[in-house]
Amino acid sequence: VRREDCCQHLDSRQDLFELTHSAGQSPFGAEFRRFSLERSKPGKFEEFYGLLQHVHKIPNVDVLVGYADIHGDLLPINNDDNYHKAVSTANPLLRIFIQKKEEADYSAFGTDTLIKKKNVLTNVLRPDNHRKKPHIVISLPQDFRPVSSIIDVDILPETHRRVRLYKYGTEKPLGFYIRDGASVRVTPHGLEKVPGIFISRLVPGGLAQSTGLLAVNDEVLEVNGIEVSGKSLDQVTDMMIANSRNLIITVRPANQRNNVVRNSRTSGSSGQSTDTSLPSCAPPPEPSLEPGEDDSDDDEDIVIEDSGEPRQIPRAAPSAESLQSLTQVELSFESGQNGFIPANEVSLPPVASGAGTEFETRAPDQKLLEEDGTVITL
Amino acid sequence: MQEFPRGWGRRRAFPTDHPAGTGAWRGRYSGPLGQGADPQREKLKQELFAFHKTVEHGFPNQPSALAFDPELRIMAIGTRSGAVKIYGAPGVEFTGLHRDAATVTQMHFLPGQGRVLTLLDDDSLHLWEIVHHDGCAHLEEAIHFQAPSRPGFDGASGLPSLAHITVVLLVAAGDMAALGTEGGSIFFLDVPTLTLLEGQTLGPDEVLRSVPDDYRCGKALGPVESLQGHLRDPTKILIGYSRGLLVIWNQAARCAERIFLGNQQLESVCWERSGHTVVSSHSDGSYAIWAADTGDSPTAQPTVATTPYGPFPCKAINKVLWRSCASGEHFVIFSGGMPRASYGDRHCVSVLQAETLVTLDFTSRVIDFFTVHSTRPEDEFDEPQALAVLLEEELVVLDLQTPGWPAVPAPYLAPLHSSAITCSAHVANVPAKLWARIVSAGEQQSPQPASGASSWPITGGRNLAQEPSQRGLLLTGHEDGTVRFWDASGVALRPLYKLCTAGLFQTDCEHADSLAQAAEDDWPPFRKVGCFDPYSDDPRLGVQKVALCKYTAQMVVAGTAGQVLVLELSDTPAEQTVGVASLDLLQDREGFTWKGHERLSPRLGPLPWPAGFQPRALVQCLPPAAVTAVTLHAEWGLVAFGTSHGFGLFDYLRRSPVLARCTLHPSDSLAMEGPLSRVKSLKKSLRQSFRRIRKSRASGKKRTVAGSKLQEANAQLAEQAGPQDVEVTPVQRRIEPRSADDSLSGVVRCLYFADTFLRDAAHHGPTMWAGTNSGSVFAYALEVPAAVAGGEKRPERAVEAVLGKEVQLMHRAPVVAIAVLDGRGRPLPEPYEASRDLAQAPDMQGGHAVLIASEEQFKVFTLPKVSAKTKFKLTAHEGCRVRKVALATFASVACEDYTETCLACLTNLGDVHVFSVPGLRPQVHYACIRKEDISGIASCVFTRHGQGFYLISPSEFERFSLSARNITEPLCSLDVRWPRGATHISHRSRESPKLSQANGTPGIILAPQSCDGSPDPICKEADTPEPPEAMLSPMSIDSATSADTTLDTTGDMTVEDVKDFLGSSEESEKNLRNLSEEEARACAILIK
């Protein structure tokens, strides 16, 4: 087993010094640590995170961890996968950047970050520099702007469509009407008419119309995983309104010509018969978001204490909460990476070889850090 | 005025045909939420929860027929919706419902048999029997008979049609019925089988043969108007035809014994007991007396003919009764006959005895009346004891043996709606002391007749239900400003006390006028009877909310014009001035102008108050909008109230306002429109639709014309391609999230006091909570100065309120209830409950939590740091919205000590859901009220022990129970005798025992087997070593503590057990002996 030394990269330190001097600003805290890791057995991210906190003697400070990948991009480390990826890219040194979470500058992550090294460091080290140009923040779940989409294509029969209408901040109304109607179904007794709920009208300029995911005469089958069959129009209306912040509707589109034809399922139905649903066709499985679990973040009530400061009501159950947030973090990072890495591979020159592991703790809050005794004033 | 739609359908469902709820619905929540899997929990749920509609309180809606069985002393009322209700002694009640909702036009008891024959307006006859199973009597339909619609029953004879039965008479002790028809024929029917007796039919031609030619003169006799039997000679029938002809017909000899040639259109006939006299009443307001034993036949002239309210034209006398007395001064009692021009609109019954005439003046239409008198053939005189008059809206009984004929207060059938009910509240476990004080205040209000204290004449049957273990008080607030107190402990809802708040205010209409008016006329001698009075002096007097502290006997009554009245029970009359304060809830908010009604102007100066609840303080909200929420904390001397504009807190000990907070949203202009009358709501809806149109126009401007046209064309195409049978104008629903600017968002929906942790986890103290229509919750920390030693003295310092928390529910649904749960997850007790050792003291060690129920979700938040703990999103899952919630304690059937506190919830679909607290896990789910019955859903009130009430008509409360243990239902028996050879003809499917199996504590009742060979199936099942007449059966009892007699029906049971239960073995032996005697003589059904 080869123990690999991670060493501090001298060049970058010099850069750092230069930057500081040229800016001529008041000194701020930055700190460097160097330590070694076993490349073949990197362990878990949580252990690594603990190690970082230990090395920097900041046991209770939440930090964001990033590393410089071979393209020179500053990428986050926040789960086992990207941690392992980061360790595997060490060549042999790995530069790691640490920021306090509450002061973190998320825009530092992503493409073109470490290539323009000065900018990055400026950004990382001097947060006020970039305040003027707000970046679209990526990489953290709360920063994603969910958009309306067709979901669960893989688990639904192809005659059905599950649509998630996401009303995010916009003042656009959801903008559709539903009505009672009759739909024809194939049953063991032949064709039968059963009552159903249909979309009757789209409000021009509304969310439903602008996304193009719903159309007039689509039959509504489910609302947020609950089947509407047997429910009255008013009940379905109330269900939709109660779920309006995160509305997931499963419909059988009136127009079946745009269906995705998948080879695996082509035997099920022709895709052209509009108003039939084969009884053999298994009912659509419960959506991945189980009711009651998906709604943690869309539904937080606001409490105003007597001080007058509004705050979101936190969730009380700590264990469930942390688990949930972890999974969400994971998901979001995956998508973030997927979105960014391939696009940049071509254009970006590889980062200078021999990059070391670098730990930076940005700590404008001196007092706190002085108390911790970890501050080096430069 | 609260509008009740006319023609309320019957929403009754009987325990027998209702249990679909239990099995079918239970466990619907299982699966995703993981509740259903645990069999232990399922078993426990069965022991805790069961749904039954148990009894209907109040007065039957739209009564249409009345009958009385003088032998069993029971009374039957039929309604226009086809319901049959039988009443005996208080607590003895039976209800049945015809399959078709047709009007019951006539009812006739088979005397002593517990059977009643009903005629509906669709010409069908139904025979109902009171049958005993499980020892308790139930009313069941045995058979029915539909008159053939074809003319000519056997085709060849060409007999007149049996269509349009006008009158029914039971002859030969109920074995046979004579049916008079519109065509003038009389058919005979075998009652036990309801088959026509052919060949006995009496056509008008046969009668006309005995009539002189000059009377005949080619005219028909008209419909049969009346059929009367002779008390002693069952072969004779008195027939009255519409044209005026009266015939005494001997059915055995098939000949007319006597003929009276009346020429005035006939309304009714009465045959005097001895048979010597016949009285007929006529459409011109006259009645005639005919001598039946002397003179010639045919008789052309009556002995006497009078028009009592003549000489000017009078309305018809619809019914006349003649009752003889030993004193020789007979009674003539008749309805109608009033002078057409001056009093044609009055609803009157006149009682005439010798020179005494009283015109009973009722406020609603007279349906029918009967007298309670001797019917034993051996008695010489009728000797009427009482007169019972069924009116459209109430039942009035007069004592005819007491001079002055005073009204007898009814122990049941109270007209709940004497003024329209505007709100209701239930108080459980009323302390005995307060109960006695309320009862005595009520007695002072309406002094009981001294002699006839127990003179209620309808005394049939036996109430088997045990004395209720606890007293429940139902308070109803009415449109005229009264609050009525009802004894809701048992099956019979008994009026206790009436609180009138109108006297505190100056109203437009003064009572003095009506008194003066009554004095000026002394003919006819009107006497106002009954209490139904639907006319309100001033709609602002209407009571909106009521709260009562049962320990201090203080209550708060809040009304339509923003008046909040704090009252206290006093045992003596007093004259005092009421302190008036007003509180501006707008708090100088600008831009709002109240367009509704003025506030009420209180009477100033000392006012006399009778014993009972006397006002202590009056607070008037400004603007004077209707009070929407109210709560009282007698321990702190505080009352909180809310309107559509905000809420206020008032210290009624110091008579000083503590807090006023405006909850109006700046865009909420509708709140200023005043009360939501029909006109206003129309205005509102118009306004909203205009607003909608404007909105859609505004949004329409943005789009391009071409785009919209294309879209419309597409939509049309799509429509055509869709299914053909889609309605042309389908009902559409717009899907939009709730926005903050919904109208009336500031309405305060609930208010709540609690001693809990609001500011920090170390110190608890008084708090007040308010929830609004837009999902806001305000929590105030209160500084209540400790009560000064010596009690009565007012505290020196003022109460202070500081806003502690403000919660905005993200989904913005109206907050319907708030409750604080203690460290063990139980709701905090009521004020004084813990300090008087009536409830377990709350756990102040563990962390408290607050349960906030909105119309869409239930949520539990921790305290003092408000963070969401558990929640249940009802609307998101079920699509239904919460209408009423209450925390209720459910006791287990299996184990007396085991109780659970649950959240009972009624939804807009009329379903009742029960959730665990604080876990908010769905437990059970029953369909209770039709979802179309909006008034029923709005009127629902839950009790603290898992029962509930809702209005099924303006005058009737349906009582239901969710608890498997705490059930209040009629349990009664009736000593019925069936003639030899009579058989059970009931085709009932044996579904009803379910009723008693599922619930309650079993008791024992002995019942004999009827000797006609139709043993009750239960007898076979009961594993008793005795002859089959000893039967035991479960009996449900309304009590949580009556388990001392618990016996399992399925277990082994011996006669000894039965005797032990009966208390004295002699008694049981006697009963058994009686049984065998009965058996030998005739069939008996039940002895106890």
PDB file of C-alpha atoms in Angstrom, chain A residues 167 173-184 193 198 200-204 209 216-217 223-224 226 231-245 247 254 275 286 290-292 295-296 298-306 311-317, chain B residues 28 32-33 692 699-700 703 708 711 715 717-723 725-727 730-738 758-759 802-812 856-857 859 861-862 864-869 871 873-881 908-909 931:
ATOM      1  CA  LYS A 167     -45.197  26.907 -10.081  1.00  0.00           C
ATOM      2  CA  PRO A 173     -51.664  31.082 -12.779  1.00  0.00           C
ATOM      3  CA  LEU A 174     -51.835  27.332 -13.189  1.00  0.00           C
ATOM      4  CA  GLY A 175     -54.476  28.145 -15.698  1.00  0.00           C
ATOM      5  CA  PHE A 176     -56.717  25.267 -16.609  1.00  0.00           C
ATOM      6  CA  TYR A 177     -60.245  24.063 -16.051  1.00  0.00           C
ATOM      7  CA  ILE A 178     -61.540  20.569 -15.523  1.00  0.00           C
ATOM      8  CA  ARG A 179     -64.935  19.079 -16.207  1.00  0.00           C
ATOM      9  CA  ASP A 180     -66.843  15.849 -15.810  1.00  0.00           C
ATOM     10  CA  GLY A 181     -67.077  13.550 -18.755  1.00  0.00           C
ATOM     11  CA  ALA A 182     -67.291   9.959 -19.812  1.00  0.00           C
ATOM     12  CA  SER A 183     -64.451   7.840 -21.000  1.00  0.00           C
ATOM     13  CA  VAL A 184     -64.688   4.491 -22.720  1.00  0.00           C
ATOM     14  CA  LYS A 193     -68.459   4.096 -20.319  1.00  0.00           C
ATOM     15  CA  PHE A 198     -61.206  15.916 -18.317  1.00  0.00           C
ATOM     16  CA  SER A 200     -61.867  21.430 -20.429  1.00  0.00           C
ATOM     17  CA  ARG A 201     -60.035  24.649 -21.042  1.00  0.00           C
ATOM     18  CA  LEU A 202     -56.584  26.153 -20.803  1.00  0.00           C
ATOM     19  CA  VAL A 203     -56.232  29.753 -19.755  1.00  0.00           C
ATOM     20  CA  PRO A 204     -54.135  31.603 -22.309  1.00  0.00           C
ATOM     21  CA  GLN A 209     -50.753  26.317 -21.619  1.00  0.00           C
ATOM     22  CA  VAL A 216     -57.954  20.226 -23.735  1.00  0.00           C
ATOM     23  CA  ASN A 217     -59.770  16.897 -23.401  1.00  0.00           C
ATOM     24  CA  VAL A 223     -53.443  13.777  -8.961  1.00  0.00           C
ATOM     25  CA  ASN A 224     -50.219  13.508  -6.971  1.00  0.00           C
ATOM     26  CA  ILE A 226     -54.053   9.510  -5.986  1.00  0.00           C
ATOM     27  CA  LYS A 231     -64.075  11.150  -6.978  1.00  0.00           C
ATOM     28  CA  SER A 232     -66.336  14.025  -7.809  1.00  0.00           C
ATOM     29  CA  LEU A 233     -65.335  17.039  -9.814  1.00  0.00           C
ATOM     30  CA  ASP A 234     -65.270  19.128  -6.689  1.00  0.00           C
ATOM     31  CA  GLN A 235     -63.099  16.643  -4.888  1.00  0.00           C
ATOM     32  CA  VAL A 236     -60.605  16.580  -7.727  1.00  0.00           C
ATOM     33  CA  THR A 237     -60.679  20.355  -7.849  1.00  0.00           C
ATOM     34  CA  ASP A 238     -59.892  20.544  -4.167  1.00  0.00           C
ATOM     35  CA  MET A 239     -57.116  17.987  -4.497  1.00  0.00           C
ATOM     36  CA  MET A 240     -55.516  19.923  -7.297  1.00  0.00           C
ATOM     37  CA  ILE A 241     -55.755  23.194  -5.449  1.00  0.00           C
ATOM     38  CA  ALA A 242     -54.365  21.669  -2.280  1.00  0.00           C
ATOM     39  CA  ASN A 243     -51.419  20.326  -4.257  1.00  0.00           C
ATOM     40  CA  SER A 244     -51.076  23.375  -6.437  1.00  0.00           C
ATOM     41  CA  ARG A 245     -47.559  24.163  -5.290  1.00  0.00           C
ATOM     42  CA  LEU A 247     -48.959  19.489  -8.861  1.00  0.00           C
ATOM     43  CA  ALA A 254     -56.504  13.271 -26.017  1.00  0.00           C
ATOM     44  CA  ASP A 275     -60.119   6.489 -25.265  1.00  0.00           C
ATOM     45  CA  GLU A 286     -47.334   5.127  -7.316  1.00  0.00           C
ATOM     46  CA  GLU A 290     -44.844   9.312  -1.920  1.00  0.00           C
ATOM     47  CA  PRO A 291     -47.457  11.772  -0.708  1.00  0.00           C
ATOM     48  CA  GLY A 292     -46.398  13.174   2.578  1.00  0.00           C
ATOM     49  CA  ASP A 295     -43.869  18.074   0.366  1.00  0.00           C
ATOM     50  CA  SER A 296     -41.366  18.952   2.983  1.00  0.00           C
ATOM     51  CA  ASP A 298     -42.981  23.235  -0.638  1.00  0.00           C
ATOM     52  CA  ASP A 299     -45.106  23.673   2.368  1.00  0.00           C
ATOM     53  CA  GLU A 300     -43.288  25.329   5.124  1.00  0.00           C
ATOM     54  CA  ASP A 301     -45.374  27.674   7.155  1.00  0.00           C
ATOM     55  CA  ILE A 302     -43.999  30.969   8.249  1.00  0.00           C
ATOM     56  CA  VAL A 303     -43.666  31.910  11.873  1.00  0.00           C
ATOM     57  CA  ILE A 304     -43.195  35.463  12.935  1.00  0.00           C
ATOM     58  CA  GLU A 305     -41.747  35.636  16.404  1.00  0.00           C
ATOM     59  CA  ASP A 306     -42.482  38.610  18.534  1.00  0.00           C
ATOM     60  CA  ARG A 311     -38.756  32.548   9.445  1.00  0.00           C
ATOM     61  CA  GLN A 312     -39.642  29.306   7.825  1.00  0.00           C
ATOM     62  CA  ILE A 313     -40.827  26.669  10.152  1.00  0.00           C
ATOM     63  CA  PRO A 314     -38.137  24.054  10.421  1.00  0.00           C
ATOM     64  CA  ARG A 315     -38.975  20.428  10.465  1.00  0.00           C
ATOM     65  CA  ALA A 316     -38.842  18.950  13.871  1.00  0.00           C
ATOM     66  CA  ALA A 317     -37.713  15.423  13.167  1.00  0.00           C
TER      67      ALA A 317
ATOM     68  CA  ARG B  28     -59.521   2.561   3.528  1.00  0.00           C
ATOM     69  CA  PRO B  32     -49.599   3.484   1.979  1.00  0.00           C
ATOM     70  CA  LEU B  33     -49.856   4.859   5.446  1.00  0.00           C
ATOM     71  CA  ARG B 692     -63.391  37.398 -13.177  1.00  0.00           C
ATOM     72  CA  SER B 699     -55.132  38.539 -19.609  1.00  0.00           C
ATOM     73  CA  GLY B 700     -56.726  38.258 -22.998  1.00  0.00           C
ATOM     74  CA  ARG B 703     -52.416  37.147 -26.523  1.00  0.00           C
ATOM     75  CA  SER B 708     -56.536  32.434 -29.742  1.00  0.00           C
ATOM     76  CA  GLN B 711     -56.579  27.570 -30.207  1.00  0.00           C
ATOM     77  CA  ALA B 715     -60.336  23.042 -28.911  1.00  0.00           C
ATOM     78  CA  LEU B 717     -61.951  19.988 -33.060  1.00  0.00           C
ATOM     79  CA  ALA B 718     -60.810  18.190 -29.997  1.00  0.00           C
ATOM     80  CA  GLU B 719     -64.274  18.509 -28.534  1.00  0.00           C
ATOM     81  CA  GLN B 720     -65.812  16.958 -31.583  1.00  0.00           C
ATOM     82  CA  ALA B 721     -63.368  14.133 -31.507  1.00  0.00           C
ATOM     83  CA  GLY B 722     -64.197  13.452 -27.889  1.00  0.00           C
ATOM     84  CA  PRO B 723     -66.929  11.190 -26.612  1.00  0.00           C
ATOM     85  CA  ASP B 725     -72.280  12.037 -24.803  1.00  0.00           C
ATOM     86  CA  VAL B 726     -70.435  14.844 -23.146  1.00  0.00           C
ATOM     87  CA  GLU B 727     -72.962  17.373 -21.974  1.00  0.00           C
ATOM     88  CA  PRO B 730     -70.369  20.748 -18.800  1.00  0.00           C
ATOM     89  CA  VAL B 731     -69.690  21.993 -15.331  1.00  0.00           C
ATOM     90  CA  GLN B 732     -66.204  23.333 -15.218  1.00  0.00           C
ATOM     91  CA  ARG B 733     -63.921  23.985 -12.289  1.00  0.00           C
ATOM     92  CA  ARG B 734     -61.028  26.337 -12.428  1.00  0.00           C
ATOM     93  CA  ILE B 735     -57.773  25.097 -10.988  1.00  0.00           C
ATOM     94  CA  GLU B 736     -55.897  27.892  -9.337  1.00  0.00           C
ATOM     95  CA  PRO B 737     -53.935  27.992  -6.146  1.00  0.00           C
ATOM     96  CA  ARG B 738     -55.484  29.936  -3.359  1.00  0.00           C
ATOM     97  CA  LEU B 758     -45.404  30.245  24.253  1.00  0.00           C
ATOM     98  CA  ARG B 759     -42.328  32.308  24.849  1.00  0.00           C
ATOM     99  CA  VAL B 802     -48.388  40.529  24.053  1.00  0.00           C
ATOM    100  CA  LEU B 803     -48.185  39.028  20.601  1.00  0.00           C
ATOM    101  CA  GLY B 804     -45.968  35.995  20.908  1.00  0.00           C
ATOM    102  CA  LYS B 805     -46.161  34.199  17.611  1.00  0.00           C
ATOM    103  CA  GLU B 806     -47.761  34.632  14.271  1.00  0.00           C
ATOM    104  CA  VAL B 807     -48.005  31.588  12.046  1.00  0.00           C
ATOM    105  CA  GLN B 808     -48.971  31.798   8.417  1.00  0.00           C
ATOM    106  CA  LEU B 809     -49.985  28.445   7.032  1.00  0.00           C
ATOM    107  CA  MET B 810     -48.548  28.162   3.581  1.00  0.00           C
ATOM    108  CA  HIS B 811     -51.659  26.610   2.109  1.00  0.00           C
ATOM    109  CA  ARG B 812     -53.738  29.514   3.396  1.00  0.00           C
ATOM    110  CA  GLU B 856     -57.315  21.219   4.315  1.00  0.00           C
ATOM    111  CA  GLN B 857     -54.730  19.911   6.731  1.00  0.00           C
ATOM    112  CA  LYS B 859     -50.751  19.921  11.726  1.00  0.00           C
ATOM    113  CA  PHE B 861     -46.375  22.022  15.921  1.00  0.00           C
ATOM    114  CA  THR B 862     -44.017  21.898  18.848  1.00  0.00           C
ATOM    115  CA  PRO B 864     -42.585  27.078  22.315  1.00  0.00           C
ATOM    116  CA  LYS B 865     -40.421  26.879  19.211  1.00  0.00           C
ATOM    117  CA  VAL B 866     -43.012  26.406  16.523  1.00  0.00           C
ATOM    118  CA  SER B 867     -41.820  23.611  14.296  1.00  0.00           C
ATOM    119  CA  ALA B 868     -43.915  21.140  12.383  1.00  0.00           C
ATOM    120  CA  LYS B 869     -44.109  17.762  14.060  1.00  0.00           C
ATOM    121  CA  LYS B 871     -49.368  16.569   9.708  1.00  0.00           C
ATOM    122  CA  LYS B 873     -53.079  16.633   4.337  1.00  0.00           C
ATOM    123  CA  LEU B 874     -56.681  15.621   4.013  1.00  0.00           C
ATOM    124  CA  THR B 875     -57.590  17.646   0.969  1.00  0.00           C
ATOM    125  CA  ALA B 876     -54.479  16.736  -0.957  1.00  0.00           C
ATOM    126  CA  HIS B 877     -55.244  13.056  -0.426  1.00  0.00           C
ATOM    127  CA  GLU B 878     -59.002  12.805  -0.379  1.00  0.00           C
ATOM    128  CA  GLY B 879     -60.204  15.892  -2.104  1.00  0.00           C
ATOM    129  CA  CYS B 880     -62.515  16.766   0.736  1.00  0.00           C
ATOM    130  CA  ARG B 881     -62.414  19.765   3.000  1.00  0.00           C
ATOM    131  CA  ASN B 908     -67.751  18.837   3.152  1.00  0.00           C
ATOM    132  CA  LEU B 909     -68.758  15.479   1.678  1.00  0.00           C
ATOM    133  CA  LYS B 931     -72.993  15.847   0.754  1.00  0.00           C
TER     134      LYS B 931
END
